[in-house]
Coordinates of C-alpha atoms and ligand atoms in Angstrom, one line a residue:
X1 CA 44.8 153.6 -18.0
X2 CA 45.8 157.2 -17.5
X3 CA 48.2 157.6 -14.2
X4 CA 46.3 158.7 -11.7
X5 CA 47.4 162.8 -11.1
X6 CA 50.3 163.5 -8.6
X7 CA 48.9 164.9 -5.7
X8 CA 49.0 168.3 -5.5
X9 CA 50.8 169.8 -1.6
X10 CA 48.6 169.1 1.7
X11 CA 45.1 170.3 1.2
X12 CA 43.8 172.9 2.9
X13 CA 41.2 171.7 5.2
X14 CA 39.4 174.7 5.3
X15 CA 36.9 175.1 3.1
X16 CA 35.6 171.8 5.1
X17 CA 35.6 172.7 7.6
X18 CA 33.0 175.3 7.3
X19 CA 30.2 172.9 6.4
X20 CA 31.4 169.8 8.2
X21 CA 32.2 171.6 11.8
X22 CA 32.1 168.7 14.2
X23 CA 31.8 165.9 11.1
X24 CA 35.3 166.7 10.1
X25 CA 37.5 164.6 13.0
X26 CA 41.5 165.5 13.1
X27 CA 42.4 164.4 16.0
X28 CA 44.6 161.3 16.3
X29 CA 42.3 160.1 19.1
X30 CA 39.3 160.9 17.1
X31 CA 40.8 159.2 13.7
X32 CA 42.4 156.1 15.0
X33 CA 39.7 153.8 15.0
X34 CA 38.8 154.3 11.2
X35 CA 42.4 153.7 10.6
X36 CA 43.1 149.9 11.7
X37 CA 41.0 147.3 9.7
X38 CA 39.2 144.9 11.5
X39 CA 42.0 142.0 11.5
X40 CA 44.1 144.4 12.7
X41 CA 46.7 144.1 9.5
X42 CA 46.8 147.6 8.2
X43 CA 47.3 150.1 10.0
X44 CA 47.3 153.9 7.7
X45 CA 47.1 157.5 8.3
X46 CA 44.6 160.3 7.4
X47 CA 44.5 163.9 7.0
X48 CA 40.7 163.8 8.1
X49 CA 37.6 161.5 8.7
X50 CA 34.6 163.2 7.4
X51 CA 31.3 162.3 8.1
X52 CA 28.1 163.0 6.2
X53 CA 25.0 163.4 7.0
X54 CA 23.6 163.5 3.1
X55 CA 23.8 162.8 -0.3
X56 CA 24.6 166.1 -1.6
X57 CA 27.3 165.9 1.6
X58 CA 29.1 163.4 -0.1
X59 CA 29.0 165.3 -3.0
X60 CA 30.6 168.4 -1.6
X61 CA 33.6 166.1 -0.1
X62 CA 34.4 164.5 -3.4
X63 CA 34.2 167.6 -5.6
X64 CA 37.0 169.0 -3.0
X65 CA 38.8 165.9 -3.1
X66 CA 38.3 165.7 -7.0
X67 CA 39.7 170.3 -6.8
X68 CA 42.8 168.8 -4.9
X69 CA 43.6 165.9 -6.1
X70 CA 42.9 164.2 -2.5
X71 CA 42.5 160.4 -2.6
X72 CA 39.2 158.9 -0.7
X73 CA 38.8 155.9 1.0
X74 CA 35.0 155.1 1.8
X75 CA 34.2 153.2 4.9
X76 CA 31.0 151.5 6.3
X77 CA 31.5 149.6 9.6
X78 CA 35.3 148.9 8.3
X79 CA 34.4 145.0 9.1
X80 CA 36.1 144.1 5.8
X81 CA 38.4 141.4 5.8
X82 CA 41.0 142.9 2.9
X83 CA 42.0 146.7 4.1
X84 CA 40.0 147.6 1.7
X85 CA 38.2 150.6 3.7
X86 CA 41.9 151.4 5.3
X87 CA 43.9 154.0 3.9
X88 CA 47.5 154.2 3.1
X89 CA 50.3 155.0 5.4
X90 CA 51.2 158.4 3.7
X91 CA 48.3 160.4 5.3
X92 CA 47.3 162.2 2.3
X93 CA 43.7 160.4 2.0
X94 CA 40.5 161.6 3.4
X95 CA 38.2 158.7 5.2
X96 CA 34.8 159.5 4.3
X97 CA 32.8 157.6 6.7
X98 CA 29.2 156.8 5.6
X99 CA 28.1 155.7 9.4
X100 CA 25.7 158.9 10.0
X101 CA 24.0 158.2 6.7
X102 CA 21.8 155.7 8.0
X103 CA 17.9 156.1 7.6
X104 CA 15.7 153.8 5.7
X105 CA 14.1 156.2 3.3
X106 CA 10.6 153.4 2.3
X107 CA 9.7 150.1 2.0
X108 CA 7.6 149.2 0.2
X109 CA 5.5 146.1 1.1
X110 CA 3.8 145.3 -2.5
X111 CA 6.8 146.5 -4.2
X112 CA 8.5 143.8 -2.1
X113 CA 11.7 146.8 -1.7
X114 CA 13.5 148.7 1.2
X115 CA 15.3 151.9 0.1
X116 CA 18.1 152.9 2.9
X117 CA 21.1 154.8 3.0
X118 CA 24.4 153.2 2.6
X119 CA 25.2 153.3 6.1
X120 CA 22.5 151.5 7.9
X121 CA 23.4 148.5 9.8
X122 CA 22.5 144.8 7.5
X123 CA 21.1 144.0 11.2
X124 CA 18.5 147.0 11.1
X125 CA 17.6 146.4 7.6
X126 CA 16.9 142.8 8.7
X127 CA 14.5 144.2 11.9
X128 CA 12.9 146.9 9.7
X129 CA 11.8 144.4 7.0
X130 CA 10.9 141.8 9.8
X131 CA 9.0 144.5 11.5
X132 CA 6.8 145.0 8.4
X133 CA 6.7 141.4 7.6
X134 CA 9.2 140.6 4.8
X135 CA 12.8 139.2 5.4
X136 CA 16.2 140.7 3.8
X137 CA 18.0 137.7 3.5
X138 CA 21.6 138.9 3.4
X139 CA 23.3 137.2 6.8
X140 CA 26.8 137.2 8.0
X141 CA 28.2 137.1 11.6
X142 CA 29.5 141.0 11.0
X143 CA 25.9 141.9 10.5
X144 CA 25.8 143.8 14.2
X145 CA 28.4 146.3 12.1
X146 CA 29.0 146.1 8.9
X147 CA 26.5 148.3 6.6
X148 CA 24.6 148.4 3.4
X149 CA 27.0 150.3 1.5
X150 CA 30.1 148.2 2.6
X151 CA 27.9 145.0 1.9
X152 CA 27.3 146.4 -1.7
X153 CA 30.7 147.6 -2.3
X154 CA 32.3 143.9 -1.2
X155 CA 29.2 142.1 -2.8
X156 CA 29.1 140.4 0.2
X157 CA 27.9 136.9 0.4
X158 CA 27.1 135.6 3.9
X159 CA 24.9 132.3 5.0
X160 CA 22.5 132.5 2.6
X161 CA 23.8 133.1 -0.5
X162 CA 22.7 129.5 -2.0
X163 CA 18.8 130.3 -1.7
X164 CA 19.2 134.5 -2.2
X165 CA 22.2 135.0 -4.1
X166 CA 24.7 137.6 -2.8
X167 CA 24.3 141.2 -2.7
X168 CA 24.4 141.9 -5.7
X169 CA 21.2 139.7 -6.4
X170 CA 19.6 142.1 -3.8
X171 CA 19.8 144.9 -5.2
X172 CA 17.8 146.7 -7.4
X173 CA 18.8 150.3 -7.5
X174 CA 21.7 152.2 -6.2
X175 CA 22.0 156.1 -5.6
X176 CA 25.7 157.1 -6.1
X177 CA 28.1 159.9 -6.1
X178 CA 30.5 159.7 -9.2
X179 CA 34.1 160.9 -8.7
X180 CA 33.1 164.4 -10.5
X181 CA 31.0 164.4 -7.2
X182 CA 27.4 164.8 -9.3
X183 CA 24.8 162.4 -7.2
X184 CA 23.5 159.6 -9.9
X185 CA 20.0 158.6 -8.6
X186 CA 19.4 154.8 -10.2
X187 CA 17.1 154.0 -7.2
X188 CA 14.9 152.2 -9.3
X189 CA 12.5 149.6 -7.9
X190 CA 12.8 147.7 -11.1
X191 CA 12.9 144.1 -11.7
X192 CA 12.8 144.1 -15.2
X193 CA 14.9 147.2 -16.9
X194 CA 16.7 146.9 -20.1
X195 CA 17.7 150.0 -20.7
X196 CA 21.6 149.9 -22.0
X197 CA 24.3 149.4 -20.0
X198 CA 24.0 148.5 -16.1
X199 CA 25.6 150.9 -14.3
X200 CA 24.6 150.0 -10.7
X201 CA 26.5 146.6 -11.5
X202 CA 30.1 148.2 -11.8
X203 CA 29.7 150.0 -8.8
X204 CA 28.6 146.6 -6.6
X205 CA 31.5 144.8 -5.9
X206 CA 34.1 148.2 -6.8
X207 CA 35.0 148.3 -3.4
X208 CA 34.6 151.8 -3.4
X209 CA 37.4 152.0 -6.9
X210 CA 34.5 153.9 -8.7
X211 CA 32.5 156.0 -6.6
X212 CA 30.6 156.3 -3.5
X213 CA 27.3 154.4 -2.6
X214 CA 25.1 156.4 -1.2
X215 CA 21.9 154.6 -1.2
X216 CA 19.9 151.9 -2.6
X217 CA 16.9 149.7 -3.2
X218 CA 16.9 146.1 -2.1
X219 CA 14.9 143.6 -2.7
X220 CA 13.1 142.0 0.4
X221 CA 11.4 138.4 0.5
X222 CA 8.4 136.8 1.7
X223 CA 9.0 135.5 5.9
X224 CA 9.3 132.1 5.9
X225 CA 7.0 130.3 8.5
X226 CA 9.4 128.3 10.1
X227 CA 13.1 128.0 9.9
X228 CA 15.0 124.7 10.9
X229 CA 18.4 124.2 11.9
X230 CA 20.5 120.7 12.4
X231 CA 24.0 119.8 13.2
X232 CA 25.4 117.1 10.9
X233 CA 28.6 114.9 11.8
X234 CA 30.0 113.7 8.5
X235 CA 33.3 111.9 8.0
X236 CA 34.7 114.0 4.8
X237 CA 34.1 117.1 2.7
X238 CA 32.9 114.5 0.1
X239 CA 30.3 113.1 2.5
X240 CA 29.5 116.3 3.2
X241 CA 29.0 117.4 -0.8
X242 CA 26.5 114.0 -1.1
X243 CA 24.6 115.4 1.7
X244 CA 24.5 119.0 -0.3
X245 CA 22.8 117.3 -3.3
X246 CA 20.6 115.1 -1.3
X247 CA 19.6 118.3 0.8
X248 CA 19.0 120.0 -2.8
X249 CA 16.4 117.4 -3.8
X250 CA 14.5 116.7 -1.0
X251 CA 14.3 120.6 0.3
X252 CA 14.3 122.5 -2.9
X253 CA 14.5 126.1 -2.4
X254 CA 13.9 125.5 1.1
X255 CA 17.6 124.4 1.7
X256 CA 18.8 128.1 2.6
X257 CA 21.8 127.4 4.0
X258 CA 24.7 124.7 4.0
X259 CA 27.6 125.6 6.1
X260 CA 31.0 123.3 6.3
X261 CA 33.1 123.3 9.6
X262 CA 36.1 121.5 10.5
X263 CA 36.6 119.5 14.0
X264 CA 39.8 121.8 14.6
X265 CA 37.2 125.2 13.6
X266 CA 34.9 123.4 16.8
X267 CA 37.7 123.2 18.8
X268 CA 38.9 127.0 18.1
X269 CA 35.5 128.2 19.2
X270 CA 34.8 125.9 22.0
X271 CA 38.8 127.5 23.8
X272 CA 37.9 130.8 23.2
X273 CA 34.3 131.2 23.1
X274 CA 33.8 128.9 26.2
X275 CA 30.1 129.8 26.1
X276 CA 30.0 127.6 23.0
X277 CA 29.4 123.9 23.1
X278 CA 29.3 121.4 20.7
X279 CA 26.3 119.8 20.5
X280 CA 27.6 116.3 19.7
X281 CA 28.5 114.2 21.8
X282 CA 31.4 112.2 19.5
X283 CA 34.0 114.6 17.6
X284 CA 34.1 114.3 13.8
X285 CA 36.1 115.4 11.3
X286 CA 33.9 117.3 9.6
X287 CA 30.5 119.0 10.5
X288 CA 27.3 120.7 8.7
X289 CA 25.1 123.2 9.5
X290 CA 22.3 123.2 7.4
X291 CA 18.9 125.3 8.0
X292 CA 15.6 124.9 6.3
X293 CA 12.8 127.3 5.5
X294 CA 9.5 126.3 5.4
X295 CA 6.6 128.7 4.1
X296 CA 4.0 126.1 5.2
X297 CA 4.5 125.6 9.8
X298 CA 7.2 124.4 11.8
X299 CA 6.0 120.7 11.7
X300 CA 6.5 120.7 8.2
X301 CA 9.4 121.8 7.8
X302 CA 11.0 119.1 10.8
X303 CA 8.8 116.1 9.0
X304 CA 11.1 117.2 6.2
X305 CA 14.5 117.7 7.8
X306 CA 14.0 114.3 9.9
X307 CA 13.4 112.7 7.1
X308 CA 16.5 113.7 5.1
X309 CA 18.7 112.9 7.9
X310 CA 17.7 109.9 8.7
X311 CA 17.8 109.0 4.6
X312 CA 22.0 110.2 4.8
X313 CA 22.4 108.3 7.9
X314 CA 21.5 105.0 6.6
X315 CA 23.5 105.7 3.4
X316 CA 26.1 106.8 5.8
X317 CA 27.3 110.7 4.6
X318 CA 25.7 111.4 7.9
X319 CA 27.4 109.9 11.1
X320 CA 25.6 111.4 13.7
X321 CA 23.1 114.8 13.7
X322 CA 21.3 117.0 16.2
X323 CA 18.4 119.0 15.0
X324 CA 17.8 122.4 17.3
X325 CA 14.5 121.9 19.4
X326 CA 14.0 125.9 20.1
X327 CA 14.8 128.7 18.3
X328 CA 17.7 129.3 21.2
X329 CA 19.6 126.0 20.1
X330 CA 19.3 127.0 16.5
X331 CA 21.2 130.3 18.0
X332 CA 23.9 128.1 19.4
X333 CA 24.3 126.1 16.7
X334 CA 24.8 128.7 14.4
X335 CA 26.9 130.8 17.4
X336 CA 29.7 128.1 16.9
X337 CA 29.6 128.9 13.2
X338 CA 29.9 132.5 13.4
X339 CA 32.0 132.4 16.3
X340 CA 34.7 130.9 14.1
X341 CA 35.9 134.1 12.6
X342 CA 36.4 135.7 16.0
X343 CA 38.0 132.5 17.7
X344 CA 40.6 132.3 15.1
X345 CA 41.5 135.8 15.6
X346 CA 41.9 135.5 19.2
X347 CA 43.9 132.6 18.4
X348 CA 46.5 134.8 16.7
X349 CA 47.7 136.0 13.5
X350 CA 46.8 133.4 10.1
X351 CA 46.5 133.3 7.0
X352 CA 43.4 133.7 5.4
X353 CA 42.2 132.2 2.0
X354 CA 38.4 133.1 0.6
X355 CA 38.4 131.0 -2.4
X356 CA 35.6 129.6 -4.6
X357 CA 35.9 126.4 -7.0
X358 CA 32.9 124.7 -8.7
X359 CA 30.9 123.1 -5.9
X360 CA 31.5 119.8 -8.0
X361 CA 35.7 120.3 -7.3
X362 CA 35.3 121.0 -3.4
X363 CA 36.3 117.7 -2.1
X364 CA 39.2 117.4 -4.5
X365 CA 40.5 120.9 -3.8
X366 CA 40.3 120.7 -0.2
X367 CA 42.7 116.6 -0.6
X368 CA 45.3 118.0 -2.6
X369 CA 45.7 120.9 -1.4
X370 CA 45.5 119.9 2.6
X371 CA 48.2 117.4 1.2
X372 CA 50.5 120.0 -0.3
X373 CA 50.4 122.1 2.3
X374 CA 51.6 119.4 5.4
X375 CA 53.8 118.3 2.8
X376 CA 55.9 121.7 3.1
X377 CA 54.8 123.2 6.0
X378 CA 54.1 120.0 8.5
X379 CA 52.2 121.2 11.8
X380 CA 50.4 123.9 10.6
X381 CA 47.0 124.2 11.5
X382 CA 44.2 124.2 8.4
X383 CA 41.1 126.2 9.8
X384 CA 38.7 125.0 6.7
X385 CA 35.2 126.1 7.0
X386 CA 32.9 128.3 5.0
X387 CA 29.8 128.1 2.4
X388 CA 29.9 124.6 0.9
X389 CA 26.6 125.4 -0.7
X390 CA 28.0 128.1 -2.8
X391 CA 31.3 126.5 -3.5
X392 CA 33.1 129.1 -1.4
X393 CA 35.3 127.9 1.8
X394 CA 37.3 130.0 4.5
X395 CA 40.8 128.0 3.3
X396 CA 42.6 129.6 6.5
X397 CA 45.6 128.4 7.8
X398 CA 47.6 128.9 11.3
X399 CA 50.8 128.4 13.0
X400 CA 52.1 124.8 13.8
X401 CA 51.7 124.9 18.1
X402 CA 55.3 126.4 18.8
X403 CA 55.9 128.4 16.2
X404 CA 55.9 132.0 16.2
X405 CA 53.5 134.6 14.4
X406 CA 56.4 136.2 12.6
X407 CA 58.4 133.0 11.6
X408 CA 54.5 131.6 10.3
X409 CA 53.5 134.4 8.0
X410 CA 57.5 134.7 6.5
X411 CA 55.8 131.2 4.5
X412 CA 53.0 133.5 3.9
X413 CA 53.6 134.3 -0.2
X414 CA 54.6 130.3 -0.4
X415 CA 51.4 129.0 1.2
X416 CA 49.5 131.3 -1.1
X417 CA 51.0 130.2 -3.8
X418 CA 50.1 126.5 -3.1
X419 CA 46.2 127.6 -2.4
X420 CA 46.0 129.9 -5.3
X421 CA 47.7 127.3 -7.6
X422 CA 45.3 124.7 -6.5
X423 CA 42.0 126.7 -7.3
X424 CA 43.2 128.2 -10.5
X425 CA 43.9 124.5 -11.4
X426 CA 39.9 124.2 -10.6
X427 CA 39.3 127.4 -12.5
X428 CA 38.1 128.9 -9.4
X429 CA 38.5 132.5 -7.6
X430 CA 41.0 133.8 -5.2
X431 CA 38.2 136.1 -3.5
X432 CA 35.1 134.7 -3.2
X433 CA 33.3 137.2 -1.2
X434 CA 35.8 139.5 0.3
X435 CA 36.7 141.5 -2.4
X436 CA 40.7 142.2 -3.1
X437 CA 41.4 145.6 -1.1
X438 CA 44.8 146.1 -0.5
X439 CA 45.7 142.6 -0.1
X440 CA 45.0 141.1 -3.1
X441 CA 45.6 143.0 -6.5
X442 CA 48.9 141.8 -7.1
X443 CA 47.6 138.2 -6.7
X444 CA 44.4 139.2 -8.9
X445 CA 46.4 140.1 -11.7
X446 CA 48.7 137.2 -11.7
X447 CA 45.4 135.2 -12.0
X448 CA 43.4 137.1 -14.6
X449 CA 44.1 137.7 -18.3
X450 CA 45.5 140.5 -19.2
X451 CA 42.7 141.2 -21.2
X452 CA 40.6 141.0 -18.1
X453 CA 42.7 143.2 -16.0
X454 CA 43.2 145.9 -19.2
X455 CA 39.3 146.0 -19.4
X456 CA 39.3 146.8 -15.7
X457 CA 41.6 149.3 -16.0
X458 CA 39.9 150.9 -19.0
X459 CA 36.3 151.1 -16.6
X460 CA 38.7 152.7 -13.9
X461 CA 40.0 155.3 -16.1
X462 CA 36.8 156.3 -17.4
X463 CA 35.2 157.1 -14.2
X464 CA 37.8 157.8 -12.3
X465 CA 40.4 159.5 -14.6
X466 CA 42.4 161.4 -11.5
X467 CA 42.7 158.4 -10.1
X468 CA 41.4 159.5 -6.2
X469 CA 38.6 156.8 -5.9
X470 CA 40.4 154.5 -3.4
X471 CA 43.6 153.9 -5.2
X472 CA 45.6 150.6 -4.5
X473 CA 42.6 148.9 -3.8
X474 CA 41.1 146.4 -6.8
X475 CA 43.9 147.5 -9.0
X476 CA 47.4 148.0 -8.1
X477 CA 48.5 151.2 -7.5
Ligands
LIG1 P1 33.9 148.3 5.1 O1 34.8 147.3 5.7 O2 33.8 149.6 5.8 O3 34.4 148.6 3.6 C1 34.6 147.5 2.7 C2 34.9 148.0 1.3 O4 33.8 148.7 0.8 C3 36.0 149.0 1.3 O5 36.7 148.9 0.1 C4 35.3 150.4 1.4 O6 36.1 151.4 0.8 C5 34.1 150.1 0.5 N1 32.9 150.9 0.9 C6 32.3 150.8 2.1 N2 31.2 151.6 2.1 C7 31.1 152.1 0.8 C8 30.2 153.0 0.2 N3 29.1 153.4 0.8 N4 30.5 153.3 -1.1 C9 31.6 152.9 -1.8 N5 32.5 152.1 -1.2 C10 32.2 151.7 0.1 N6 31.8 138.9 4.2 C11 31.1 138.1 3.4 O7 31.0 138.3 2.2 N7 30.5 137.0 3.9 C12 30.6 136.7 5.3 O8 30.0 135.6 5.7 C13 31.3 137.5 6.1 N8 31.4 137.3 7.4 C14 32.2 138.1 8.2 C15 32.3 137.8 9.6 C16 33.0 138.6 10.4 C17 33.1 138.3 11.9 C18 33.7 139.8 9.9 C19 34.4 140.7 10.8 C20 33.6 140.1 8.5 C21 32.8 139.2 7.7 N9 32.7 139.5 6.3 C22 32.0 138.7 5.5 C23 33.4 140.6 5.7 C24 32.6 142.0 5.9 O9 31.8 142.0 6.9 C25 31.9 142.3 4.6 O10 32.8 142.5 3.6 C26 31.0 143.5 4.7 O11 30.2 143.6 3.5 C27 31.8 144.8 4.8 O12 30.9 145.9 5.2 P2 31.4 147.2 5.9 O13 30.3 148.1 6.0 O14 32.1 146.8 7.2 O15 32.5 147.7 4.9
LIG2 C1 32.7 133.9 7.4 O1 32.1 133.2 6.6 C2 33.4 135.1 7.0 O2 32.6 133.6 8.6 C3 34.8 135.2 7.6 O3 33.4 135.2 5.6 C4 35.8 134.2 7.1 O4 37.3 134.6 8.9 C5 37.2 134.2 7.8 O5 38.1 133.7 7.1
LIG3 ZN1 32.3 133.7 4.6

């Protein structure tokens, strides 16, 4: 890859000043909140946040950046777990913050498509397609925040992914502005386009390395009629992975979600989220939460979920279940899921693992490598939850009661080293869903071929040969 360019001296902020008066923020008090990611790990500096109101904004901004060599960190609703949308510490990067692009240009009911801007919230793409009937089936518990554009630029996976795929699968078009700063318009409604290469598919997932999202068509799905939710007790991961394939053939496509959750993940949410109560009345080692949807009524689809409980309960995978009566105990249940995130980070600093292994290995992975880990580091506290369905769990690890943040995360290179042994031993992925950012590079490298990582490189270099499309992140600096 070529270097990227040395930076040329501080930028003059003029010229954008002119055209972005009052979208231009300089101010320490104005920055700061763009410049601490959401786990509150990386902290950076910034000559400016700019924020756009258009397309042809963004283009501006990157055709100065591209004049001055300036490197650009996009951000959405910065709810990323990897520092991806955080910039360095040397204050020479420009945040360009895509919140004010935010419309939903069309849906388009027959077409079965929304086309937004890349800074709408998921949660009003969800409400606009509900509002005209359809769902948009990407889910995750930032979905209050985080945006269309960061959800493309992670390929973001969420609660449903087993049923809808990621984001990736949902999209069909993307608008995008290159790191020349010329706007590429690929909003295509297409579901069926074989036209050479696919370009909207190396800018999903880029994190941002490649260009900027400005837009895009997603696809949107019929509502289902009825969705179900239940609480499962089960006594092991592998219990839980005979209940997945169980689920699969009784439920079909109407299994849309299948999420794992540790007794101690319960316990995290029930001390800090107090609201939150488990519905069980005996603890368990393990839990599920797994939701149907039914296109056919609401009796349907709990004829089918009792039955396939009460099947896994006489074969034993299931120990003890609770099936939500209203639609407000489905919202608990899945509260207690969602609330995980939060309730481990009000427990403190950890460690956090997003790895995937084939769905087959899950059991195995999660015995060995519980086992290696109290074997050097006794006490510590494994926070395993996540997307069983998928293969993908939330590996996380925390401080043994006692022991403090900063003594925990000095083992923080050696317990990653046990966790990313163990999945490349099950040919799995260190990042399932949360992209690398700034955290990971190093680690992805290690991990992929050199082949792999030259052939990243050689994409990087051919659309971004200055180098100013968030550097560090993806690939190392
Ligand atoms: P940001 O954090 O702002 O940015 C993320 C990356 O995308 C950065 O590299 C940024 O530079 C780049 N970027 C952002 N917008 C653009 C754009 N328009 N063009 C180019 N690059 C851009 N993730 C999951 O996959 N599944 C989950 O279940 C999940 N659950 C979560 C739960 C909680 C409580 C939280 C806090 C996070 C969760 N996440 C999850 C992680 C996060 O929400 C997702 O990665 C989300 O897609 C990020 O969107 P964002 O708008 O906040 O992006
Ligand atoms: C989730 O599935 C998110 O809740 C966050 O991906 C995972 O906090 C985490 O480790
Ligand atoms: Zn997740």
């Amino acid at each position: 890859m070529n270097a990227p360019t040395a930076p040329l001296p501080p930028a003059p902020l003029d010229g954008l000043r002119q055209r972005f008066s009052g979208r231009l923020l300089t101010e320490d008090v104005d920055t700061a909140p763009f410049l601490t990611d959401w786990r509150k790990r990386y902290t950076g500096r910034a000559l400016a946040v700019a924020q756009p109101d258009t397309a042809a904004d963004v283009a501006a901004i990157v055709r100065w950046c591209a004049e001055h060599r300036v490197p650009l960190v996009p951000q959405g609703g910065n709810t990323g777990m990897v520092g991806g949308a955080t910039p360095d510490a040397s204050g020479s990067a420009l945040v360009l913050s895509l919140a004010r692009m935010n419309r939903i240009r069309d849906i388009d009911t027959v077409n079965n498509t929304a086309t937004v801007e890349a800074g709408v919230i998921l949660a009003n793409l969800q409400q606009a397609a509900r509002d005209a009937g359809r769902l948009f089936p990407l889910s995750l518990a930032a979905e209050g925040s985080c945006t269309v554009g960061g959800n493309l630029s992670t390929n973001a996976g969420g609660v449903q992914v087993l049923r809808y795929g990621n984001t990736r699968e949902l999209c069909l078009g993307l608008e995008v502005v290159t790191p020349a700063g010329e706007v590429w318009n690929g909003l295509r409604g297409l579901r069926k386009d074989n036209t050479g290469y696919d370009l909207k598919d190396l800018f999903i997932g880029a994190e941002g390395t490649l260009g900027v999202i400005t837009a895009a068509t997603m696809k949107l799905y019929p509502l289902p009629a009825a969705q179900v939710t239940a609480l499962a007790a089960v006594p092991d991961p592998h219990a839980a992975l005979r209940l997945l394939m169980l689920a699969q053939q009784r439920l079909a496509a109407s299994l849309t979600a299948f999420e794992l959750i540790s007794d101690y993940c319960m316990g995290l949410v029930e001390r800090h989220l107090p609201a939150n109560r488990r519905p069980l009345a005996e603890a368990s080692p393990y839990y599920v939460l797994l939701e149907s949807s039914d296109f056919e009524s609401e009796a349907h689809a709990r004829e089918r979920f009792e039955a396939l409980l009460g099947e896994a309960m006489e074969s034993g995978e299931v120990t003890d279940a609770a099936i939500a009566g209203s639609i407000a105990q489905s919202r608990a249940f899945w509260a207690i899921r969602e609330g995980i995130p939060e309730a481990q980070a009000l427990e403190g600093r950890n460690i956090k693992h997003d790895i995937s292994v084939p769905i087959s290995s899950i059991g195995r992975f999660i015995d060995e490598t519980n086992a290696a880990i109290e074997r050097d580091f006794p006490g510590v506290r494994l926070v395993v939850f996540g997307h069983l369905g998928d293969g993908n769990l939330h590996y996380n690890v925390s401080p043994a009661p006692g022991v403090s943040p900063e003594a925990f995360l000095a083992h923080e290179s050696a317990i990653n080293h046990i966790t990313y042994e163990a999945v490349a031993a099950h040919r799995g992925s260190i990042s399932a869903e949360h992209g690398l950012g700034q955290l990971k590079p190093d680690e992805n490298v290690h991990y992929k071929s050199p082949l792999e990582i030259g052939l990243m490189r050689s994409i990087k270099a051919a659309l971004d040969p200055q180098g100013i499309m968030n550097p560090g992140k993806v690939l190392p600096a």
